[in-house]
Coordinates of C-alpha atoms and ligand atoms in Angstrom, one line a residue:
M158 CA 53.7 7.6 80.5
K159 CA 52.7 5.3 77.1
V160 CA 54.7 2.2 76.8
F161 CA 53.5 -0.6 74.1
N162 CA 51.8 -3.7 75.2
S163 CA 52.8 -7.0 73.7
M164 CA 49.5 -8.0 74.9
T165 CA 47.2 -5.4 72.9
R166 CA 49.7 -4.6 70.3
K167 CA 49.0 -1.1 71.6
K168 CA 50.3 2.2 73.3
E169 CA 48.6 2.3 76.4
E170 CA 48.7 4.1 79.1
F171 CA 50.5 3.5 81.8
V172 CA 48.2 3.3 85.1
P173 CA 49.4 0.5 87.9
I174 CA 47.9 -1.3 90.4
T175 CA 48.6 0.5 93.4
P176 CA 48.7 4.7 92.8
G177 CA 52.7 5.4 92.9
E178 CA 53.7 2.2 93.0
V179 CA 54.9 -0.4 90.1
K180 CA 55.6 -3.7 90.7
M181 CA 58.0 -5.3 88.1
Y182 CA 59.7 -8.5 87.3
C183 CA 62.3 -9.4 83.8
C184 CA 63.1 -12.9 83.0
G185 CA 66.4 -13.1 84.4
P186 CA 69.3 -14.6 82.9
T187 CA 70.4 -18.9 82.6
V188 CA 73.4 -19.0 84.5
Y189 CA 75.4 -20.9 83.2
N190 CA 78.2 -19.4 80.7
F191 CA 79.4 -15.4 80.6
I192 CA 76.5 -13.4 79.1
H193 CA 76.8 -12.1 75.4
V194 CA 76.0 -8.7 73.8
G195 CA 72.3 -9.8 73.4
N196 CA 71.3 -10.6 76.8
A197 CA 72.9 -7.6 78.2
R198 CA 69.4 -5.3 75.9
P199 CA 66.8 -6.3 78.5
I200 CA 69.2 -5.8 81.5
I201 CA 70.1 -2.0 79.7
I202 CA 66.8 -1.0 78.7
F203 CA 64.5 -2.5 81.1
D204 CA 67.3 -1.2 84.3
V205 CA 66.5 2.4 82.3
L206 CA 62.6 1.5 82.8
R207 CA 62.7 1.0 86.5
R208 CA 65.1 4.7 86.9
Y209 CA 62.5 6.4 84.7
F210 CA 59.7 5.4 86.8
E211 CA 61.3 6.5 90.2
Y212 CA 62.7 9.5 88.5
R213 CA 59.1 10.8 88.0
G214 CA 58.6 9.4 92.0
Y215 CA 57.6 5.8 91.6
K216 CA 58.3 3.2 94.2
V217 CA 59.3 0.4 92.3
T218 CA 60.1 -3.2 92.8
F219 CA 61.6 -4.6 90.7
A220 CA 61.9 -8.9 90.3
Q221 CA 64.8 -10.3 88.1
N222 CA 65.4 -14.2 89.0
F223 CA 68.1 -16.2 88.5
T224 CA 67.6 -20.0 86.2
D225 CA 69.8 -21.8 88.5
V226 CA 69.1 -25.0 87.9
D227 CA 68.1 -26.5 84.4
D228 CA 69.6 -29.0 81.3
K229 CA 72.1 -26.5 80.8
I230 CA 73.8 -25.7 84.2
I231 CA 74.0 -29.8 84.6
R232 CA 75.5 -30.3 81.4
R233 CA 78.2 -27.3 81.9
A234 CA 78.3 -28.8 85.9
N235 CA 79.4 -31.7 84.2
E236 CA 81.6 -30.6 82.0
E237 CA 83.5 -29.2 84.2
G238 CA 83.6 -31.9 87.0
I239 CA 81.8 -29.4 89.8
S240 CA 78.5 -28.7 91.2
S241 CA 75.0 -27.3 89.5
A242 CA 75.2 -24.7 92.4
E243 CA 78.9 -24.2 92.1
V244 CA 78.5 -23.7 88.7
A245 CA 75.1 -20.9 88.7
E246 CA 76.8 -19.5 92.1
K247 CA 79.9 -18.9 89.4
Y248 CA 78.3 -17.2 87.0
I249 CA 75.2 -15.2 89.0
E250 CA 78.4 -14.1 90.3
E251 CA 79.9 -13.4 86.5
Y252 CA 76.6 -11.8 85.9
F253 CA 77.2 -9.1 88.6
K254 CA 80.4 -8.0 87.5
D255 CA 79.1 -7.8 84.0
A256 CA 76.0 -6.4 85.0
H257 CA 77.4 -3.3 87.4
A258 CA 79.9 -2.8 85.2
L259 CA 77.5 -1.7 82.4
G260 CA 75.8 0.7 85.2
V261 CA 72.5 -1.6 85.5
R262 CA 71.5 -1.2 89.4
N263 CA 71.2 -4.7 91.0
A264 CA 67.0 -5.5 91.2
T265 CA 65.1 -5.0 94.2
I266 CA 65.3 -8.4 94.3
H267 CA 67.0 -11.3 92.6
P268 CA 65.6 -14.2 93.6
K269 CA 66.8 -17.7 92.5
A270 CA 64.7 -21.5 91.6
T271 CA 66.5 -23.2 93.9
E272 CA 65.8 -21.1 96.9
N273 CA 62.0 -20.8 96.1
M274 CA 61.3 -25.0 96.0
D275 CA 58.5 -24.8 98.6
T276 CA 56.4 -22.0 96.6
I277 CA 57.1 -24.1 93.2
I278 CA 55.9 -27.1 94.6
E279 CA 53.0 -25.8 95.6
L280 CA 51.8 -24.0 92.2
V281 CA 52.8 -27.6 90.7
Q282 CA 49.7 -28.7 93.5
A283 CA 47.4 -26.0 93.1
L284 CA 47.1 -27.0 88.9
V285 CA 47.0 -30.6 89.8
D286 CA 44.3 -29.5 92.7
K287 CA 42.6 -27.5 89.7
G288 CA 42.9 -30.3 87.0
Y289 CA 45.4 -28.1 84.7
A290 CA 48.5 -30.8 85.1
Y291 CA 48.7 -34.2 85.6
E292 CA 51.4 -36.5 87.4
S293 CA 53.0 -39.0 84.8
G294 CA 55.5 -41.5 85.8
G295 CA 57.3 -38.7 87.9
D296 CA 56.9 -35.8 85.7
V297 CA 54.3 -33.2 85.8
Y298 CA 52.8 -31.5 82.6
Y299 CA 50.5 -28.5 82.1
R300 CA 47.4 -28.9 79.9
T301 CA 47.7 -26.5 77.7
K302 CA 44.6 -27.2 75.7
K303 CA 42.7 -26.6 78.6
F304 CA 43.6 -22.9 79.7
S305 CA 41.1 -21.7 77.0
H306 CA 44.0 -18.1 76.1
Y307 CA 46.3 -20.1 75.5
G308 CA 48.0 -17.5 72.4
C309 CA 46.2 -14.8 73.6
L310 CA 50.8 -13.1 73.6
S311 CA 51.4 -15.0 70.9
H312 CA 48.3 -13.8 68.8
Q313 CA 48.0 -17.0 67.4
P314 CA 45.5 -20.0 67.8
L315 CA 46.9 -23.0 69.6
E316 CA 46.7 -25.5 66.2
E317 CA 49.2 -22.4 64.4
L318 CA 51.3 -22.6 67.3
E319 CA 51.7 -26.1 67.3
A320 CA 52.2 -26.7 63.7
G321 CA 55.6 -24.6 64.5
A322 CA 56.6 -25.5 67.4
R323 CA 59.1 -27.7 67.8
I324 CA 57.3 -30.2 70.3
D325 CA 59.3 -32.2 72.0
V326 CA 58.0 -35.4 71.0
N327 CA 57.3 -37.3 75.0
E328 CA 55.5 -40.3 75.8
Q329 CA 54.5 -39.2 79.1
K330 CA 52.8 -36.7 77.7
E331 CA 48.8 -37.2 77.3
D332 CA 49.1 -34.4 74.2
P333 CA 52.0 -33.1 72.6
M334 CA 51.4 -29.4 73.4
D335 CA 51.9 -29.8 76.9
F336 CA 54.4 -28.3 78.7
A337 CA 56.9 -30.0 81.8
L338 CA 55.9 -28.4 84.9
W339 CA 58.7 -30.9 87.2
K340 CA 60.4 -33.1 86.3
A341 CA 61.6 -36.3 87.6
A342 CA 65.0 -36.6 88.3
K343 CA 67.3 -38.6 86.4
P344 CA 70.4 -40.1 87.9
G345 CA 73.5 -37.7 88.4
E346 CA 71.1 -34.1 88.9
P347 CA 70.1 -32.0 91.2
A348 CA 67.0 -32.6 92.7
W349 CA 64.6 -31.7 95.6
D350 CA 61.8 -34.0 97.6
S351 CA 58.0 -33.1 96.4
P352 CA 54.8 -35.2 96.6
W353 CA 55.8 -36.5 92.5
G354 CA 58.8 -37.8 94.2
Q355 CA 62.4 -36.5 93.8
G356 CA 62.6 -33.8 90.7
R357 CA 63.3 -30.1 89.8
P358 CA 61.3 -27.5 88.2
G359 CA 60.6 -26.8 84.5
W360 CA 62.4 -23.9 83.5
H361 CA 58.8 -22.0 82.9
I362 CA 57.1 -22.2 86.2
E363 CA 59.4 -20.5 88.5
C364 CA 58.9 -17.5 86.5
S365 CA 54.9 -18.0 87.3
A366 CA 55.9 -18.8 91.3
M367 CA 58.7 -16.4 92.4
S368 CA 56.5 -13.3 90.9
N369 CA 53.7 -14.5 92.6
R370 CA 55.7 -14.5 95.8
Y371 CA 57.4 -11.5 95.7
L372 CA 54.5 -9.6 93.8
G373 CA 51.5 -10.7 94.3
K374 CA 49.2 -12.4 91.8
T375 CA 48.6 -9.5 89.1
M376 CA 52.2 -7.0 88.6
D377 CA 52.0 -4.0 86.5
I378 CA 54.5 -5.2 84.4
H379 CA 56.3 -8.0 82.9
C380 CA 59.5 -7.9 80.5
G381 CA 62.3 -9.7 78.7
G382 CA 62.9 -10.4 74.9
Q383 CA 60.9 -11.0 72.2
D384 CA 61.4 -14.2 72.3
L385 CA 60.3 -15.5 75.5
Q386 CA 56.8 -14.5 74.1
F387 CA 56.8 -18.1 72.3
P388 CA 56.3 -20.5 74.9
H389 CA 57.6 -19.4 77.5
H390 CA 55.6 -16.2 78.6
E391 CA 52.7 -17.9 76.9
N392 CA 53.3 -20.7 79.8
E393 CA 54.0 -18.2 82.6
I394 CA 50.6 -17.0 81.5
A395 CA 48.0 -20.3 81.5
Q396 CA 50.1 -21.4 84.7
S397 CA 49.9 -17.9 86.7
E398 CA 45.7 -17.3 85.3
A399 CA 44.9 -21.2 86.5
A400 CA 46.2 -21.4 89.4
N401 CA 45.1 -17.6 91.0
G402 CA 41.9 -17.5 89.0
C403 CA 42.8 -13.7 87.6
K404 CA 45.1 -11.3 86.0
F405 CA 48.8 -12.3 85.7
V406 CA 50.0 -9.1 84.1
N407 CA 48.8 -6.0 83.3
Y408 CA 51.5 -4.9 81.0
W409 CA 53.8 -7.1 78.5
M410 CA 57.3 -5.0 77.6
H411 CA 59.0 -7.3 75.1
N412 CA 62.9 -6.2 73.4
G413 CA 63.3 -6.5 70.1
F414 CA 66.4 -8.4 69.2
L415 CA 70.3 -7.6 68.6
N416 CA 71.3 -8.7 66.0
I417 CA 74.6 -9.5 64.2
D418 CA 75.3 -9.0 60.5
N419 CA 71.2 -9.0 60.6
K420 CA 70.7 -12.3 62.4
K421 CA 69.5 -12.4 65.9
M422 CA 72.9 -12.8 68.4
S423 CA 72.7 -16.6 70.4
K424 CA 74.3 -18.6 71.7
S425 CA 73.3 -21.5 70.1
E426 CA 73.6 -20.2 67.0
G427 CA 77.5 -19.1 67.8
N428 CA 77.5 -15.9 66.2
F429 CA 77.7 -13.6 69.8
F430 CA 80.2 -12.1 71.6
T431 CA 80.2 -12.4 75.4
V432 CA 79.9 -8.5 77.1
R433 CA 82.9 -8.9 78.9
D434 CA 85.5 -9.4 75.4
A435 CA 83.1 -6.7 74.0
A436 CA 84.0 -4.3 76.5
A437 CA 87.4 -5.1 76.0
V438 CA 87.7 -3.7 72.9
Y439 CA 85.0 -0.7 73.6
G440 CA 84.7 -0.4 77.3
Y441 CA 81.2 -0.9 79.0
E442 CA 79.2 2.0 79.0
P443 CA 80.0 2.7 75.2
I444 CA 77.5 -1.1 75.1
R445 CA 75.4 0.7 77.3
F446 CA 75.1 4.0 74.9
F447 CA 75.2 2.0 72.0
M448 CA 71.3 0.1 73.2
L449 CA 69.8 3.5 74.3
S450 CA 70.5 4.9 71.0
A451 CA 67.8 3.2 69.4
H452 CA 64.1 2.1 70.3
Y453 CA 64.0 -1.0 72.6
R454 CA 61.6 -2.6 70.2
S455 CA 63.4 -2.1 66.8
P456 CA 65.8 -4.5 65.6
L457 CA 69.7 -3.2 66.4
N458 CA 72.3 -4.5 64.5
Y459 CA 76.1 -4.8 66.5
S460 CA 78.7 -3.5 64.3
K461 CA 82.3 -1.8 65.1
E462 CA 80.9 1.5 63.4
S463 CA 78.1 1.3 66.2
L464 CA 80.2 1.1 69.2
E465 CA 82.7 3.8 67.9
Q466 CA 80.0 6.3 67.2
A467 CA 79.1 5.6 70.8
Q468 CA 82.5 6.1 72.1
A469 CA 82.4 9.2 70.5
A470 CA 79.3 10.2 71.7
L471 CA 80.2 9.2 75.0
Q472 CA 83.0 11.5 75.0
R473 CA 81.4 14.0 73.9
L474 CA 79.4 14.2 77.5
Y475 CA 82.4 13.2 79.6
T476 CA 83.8 16.1 77.6
A477 CA 81.3 18.6 78.4
A478 CA 80.6 17.0 82.5
E479 CA 84.3 17.6 83.4
N480 CA 84.6 21.5 81.9
L481 CA 81.4 22.1 83.7
E482 CA 82.4 20.4 87.1
F483 CA 85.9 22.3 86.3
L484 CA 83.9 25.7 86.1
S485 CA 82.0 25.0 88.4
K486 CA 84.8 24.9 91.1
N487 CA 87.3 27.7 89.0
G488 CA 83.8 30.2 87.3
R489 CA 83.7 33.6 89.1
E490 CA 82.0 34.0 92.0
G491 CA 78.7 35.9 92.0
G492 CA 75.2 35.5 91.3
L493 CA 73.9 34.2 88.3
T494 CA 74.0 37.1 85.3
A495 CA 70.9 38.1 83.3
D496 CA 72.2 35.9 80.1
E497 CA 73.2 32.8 82.5
T498 CA 69.1 33.3 83.7
A499 CA 68.1 33.5 80.1
V500 CA 69.6 30.2 80.0
V501 CA 68.7 28.3 83.0
N502 CA 65.0 29.1 82.3
T503 CA 65.0 27.6 79.0
F504 CA 65.6 24.1 80.9
D505 CA 61.8 23.4 82.0
G506 CA 61.8 23.1 78.0
Y507 CA 64.4 20.6 77.8
R508 CA 62.8 18.3 80.4
Q509 CA 59.7 18.1 79.1
R510 CA 60.8 17.2 76.0
F511 CA 63.2 14.9 77.8
D512 CA 59.8 13.1 79.5
E513 CA 57.7 13.6 76.4
A514 CA 60.3 10.8 74.9
M515 CA 60.2 8.9 78.0
D516 CA 56.7 9.1 78.2
D517 CA 56.5 7.9 74.7
D518 CA 56.9 4.0 74.8
L519 CA 60.2 4.6 76.4
N520 CA 61.9 6.3 73.4
T521 CA 65.8 6.8 74.4
A522 CA 66.7 7.4 71.0
D523 CA 65.1 10.5 71.5
A524 CA 65.7 11.3 74.8
I525 CA 69.8 11.4 74.2
G526 CA 68.8 13.7 71.4
V527 CA 67.5 16.0 74.0
L528 CA 70.5 15.9 76.1
F529 CA 73.0 16.5 73.3
E530 CA 70.8 19.3 72.5
L531 CA 70.9 20.7 76.1
V532 CA 75.0 19.8 75.7
R533 CA 75.1 21.9 72.6
A534 CA 73.5 24.7 73.8
V535 CA 75.7 25.1 77.6
N536 CA 78.6 23.6 75.6
T537 CA 78.2 27.2 73.9
A538 CA 76.8 29.4 76.8
V539 CA 79.9 28.8 79.7
E540 CA 82.5 29.8 76.7
G541 CA 83.8 32.9 78.2
A542 CA 83.9 33.8 81.9
P543 CA 80.5 32.0 83.5
T544 CA 80.1 32.4 87.3
K545 CA 80.4 29.1 89.2
E546 CA 76.9 28.9 90.3
F547 CA 76.1 28.7 86.2
A548 CA 78.2 26.5 85.2
A549 CA 76.6 24.1 88.3
A550 CA 73.3 24.4 87.5
C551 CA 74.0 23.8 84.0
L552 CA 75.8 20.3 85.5
A553 CA 72.9 19.1 87.2
M554 CA 70.6 18.8 84.9
V555 CA 72.8 17.4 82.5
K556 CA 73.4 15.1 85.4
E557 CA 69.7 15.0 85.9
F558 CA 69.6 13.4 82.5
T559 CA 72.1 11.0 82.3
D560 CA 71.4 10.1 85.9
V561 CA 67.6 8.4 84.2
L562 CA 69.6 7.2 81.5
G563 CA 72.5 5.7 83.8
L564 CA 75.0 7.3 82.4
L565 CA 78.3 9.2 83.1
Y566 CA 79.0 6.2 85.9
Q567 CA 82.9 6.3 85.5
K568 CA 84.1 8.1 87.9
Q569 CA 87.0 9.8 86.3
E570 CA 88.5 11.1 89.1
A571 CA 88.1 7.9 90.8
D572 CA 91.9 7.9 91.8
G573 CA 91.0 9.9 94.5
E574 CA 95.0 9.9 95.4
L575 CA 96.4 10.6 91.5
E576 CA 93.7 13.8 91.8
A577 CA 95.7 14.8 94.9
K578 CA 99.3 14.3 93.4
V579 CA 98.0 16.6 90.7
E580 CA 96.4 19.3 92.3
A581 CA 99.9 19.3 94.3
L582 CA 102.0 19.7 91.2
I583 CA 99.6 22.1 89.5
A584 CA 100.3 24.1 92.3
D585 CA 104.2 23.8 92.3
R586 CA 104.0 25.1 88.5
A587 CA 101.7 27.6 89.0
A588 CA 104.5 29.2 91.7
A589 CA 107.5 28.5 89.8
K590 CA 106.0 30.4 86.6
K591 CA 104.9 33.3 89.4
A592 CA 108.6 33.1 90.8
K593 CA 109.6 33.5 86.7
N594 CA 111.4 29.7 87.5
Y595 CA 109.9 28.6 83.6
T596 CA 112.2 25.9 83.5
E597 CA 110.8 24.3 86.9
A598 CA 107.2 24.4 85.5
D599 CA 108.5 22.8 82.1
R600 CA 110.1 20.0 84.4
I601 CA 106.7 20.3 86.2
R602 CA 104.3 20.0 83.3
D603 CA 106.5 17.1 81.5
E604 CA 106.4 14.8 85.1
L605 CA 102.9 15.5 84.7
K606 CA 102.7 14.3 81.2
A607 CA 104.8 10.9 82.4
M608 CA 102.2 10.4 84.3
G609 CA 99.6 10.4 81.6
I610 CA 98.4 13.6 83.0
E611 CA 97.9 16.8 80.4
I612 CA 97.3 20.4 81.3
M613 CA 96.2 23.5 80.2
D614 CA 95.5 26.9 80.4
T615 CA 92.5 28.4 80.7
P616 CA 90.9 31.5 81.7
Q617 CA 90.2 30.2 84.9
G618 CA 92.6 28.5 85.8
V619 CA 94.3 25.1 84.8
K620 CA 92.1 22.4 83.7
W621 CA 93.7 18.8 83.3
K622 CA 92.5 15.7 82.2
K623 CA 94.2 11.8 82.0
V624 CA 95.0 11.2 78.2
Ligands
AMP800 P1 68.8 -16.2 77.4 O1 69.8 -16.8 77.8 O2 68.6 -16.4 75.6 O3 67.8 -17.2 77.8 O4 68.0 -14.7 77.4 C1 68.6 -14.2 78.5 C2 67.5 -12.5 77.9 O5 68.3 -12.0 76.9 C3 66.4 -12.7 77.2 O6 65.3 -12.0 77.6 C4 66.3 -13.3 76.0 O7 64.8 -12.8 75.3 C5 67.1 -12.2 75.6 N1 68.1 -12.2 74.8 C6 68.5 -13.2 74.0 N2 69.5 -12.7 73.0 C7 68.8 -11.6 72.7 C8 68.9 -10.9 71.2 N3 69.8 -11.5 70.8 N4 68.5 -9.9 71.1 C9 67.8 -9.0 72.8 N5 67.5 -10.3 73.4 C10 68.1 -11.3 73.6
ZN801 ZN1 60.2 -15.7 83.1

């Protein structure tokens, strides 16, 4: 597989540190609010990256943190009159609701800053001991200019970064570019004991500390949105490499922005929709489909039209899958016909093209193109009187791709009770028709309609769907 490495700005062949294993880390949300649609982009994309590695047989260890102590959380806690821990706990729970509804699997580990204080403090101490950090008035700062590669990820020398950065002027610092590793406690803020007095960690240090603890000194892939490259990821590199004396990350992967009216969707600009609000209009799964319909590094514009297109495309997939599922139960008995075997023999070609697309820096847009070609071909191939075995083989092939993309995860007949009731009414209707009691058959059809169930008579039997 080739991935675009933001560090080298090239597509590179992915070679894991340990053969057959991938260790990846993704910077997770600061939990003070509901996530917005822009935040959902990295969450969905890197869930697919992880799924793809697993599909290719890798054992993946995926860490995604929660920043659960931070200025914004503290502000929110004060506004709501509750503790920072309560704010964080609430929005972690809300995060999982959205993530699960978007078909995002839990990471292998979701470390929290507040549960890793010892590791964080140890790392700050190591940087102080090596002369990369200094204490000043209870704060601890990183001596940015001492780290000679600073700016390597942004491809800009420190002077240029300095000119462009919003530097917070602070008397405590030796140099304006220095950044906080540890912040002395202020009244009313959560604080932990440390060698520098009571305080709390800066934002950047938690990712260095937690990735070190859970993935080791060097990881395969570190990912996040492109806005994290500077300063967050530059700072992570400076911290980890200065402390450990070795390379921090082999491949950096950054997603492009989700825009609205061609401007980055962001909380601070106020031009955002929470995932929850967008899902109330379009549904969760269309949001996922929409994200995967473009290459992850391209900008992507959020609009009513694109979400509606995603809804329609997804509906086509569900209709095809439901049809195949029905035929795999109600099709003809017997082994594959010669024509069916010929279709099944084409599957490897689709598989190869799907993998080629995903191997090309996770080109989900092209992979979805291959999926739709497959769906069109099997839709045609099951017209007429397919065997059960053939319909099942087609369904398995479609599912192989949708499982990698994390699509078709809503069990449409999740309601087992409803399914049993519908099947019973359909059987009653068949019996009524057989007895030429058409009035009763029509009455049952109406009863089903009133339940929101549409039925269709097909050569293979009665099909039904919720409308
Ligand atoms: P934040 O809550 O702003 O720290 O963002 C959490 C994650 O979402 C980070 O990986 C960001 O890079 C990413 N992110 C935030 N806004 C957008 C956006 N409009 N498009 C794509 N990714 C975003
Ligand atoms: Zn991070």
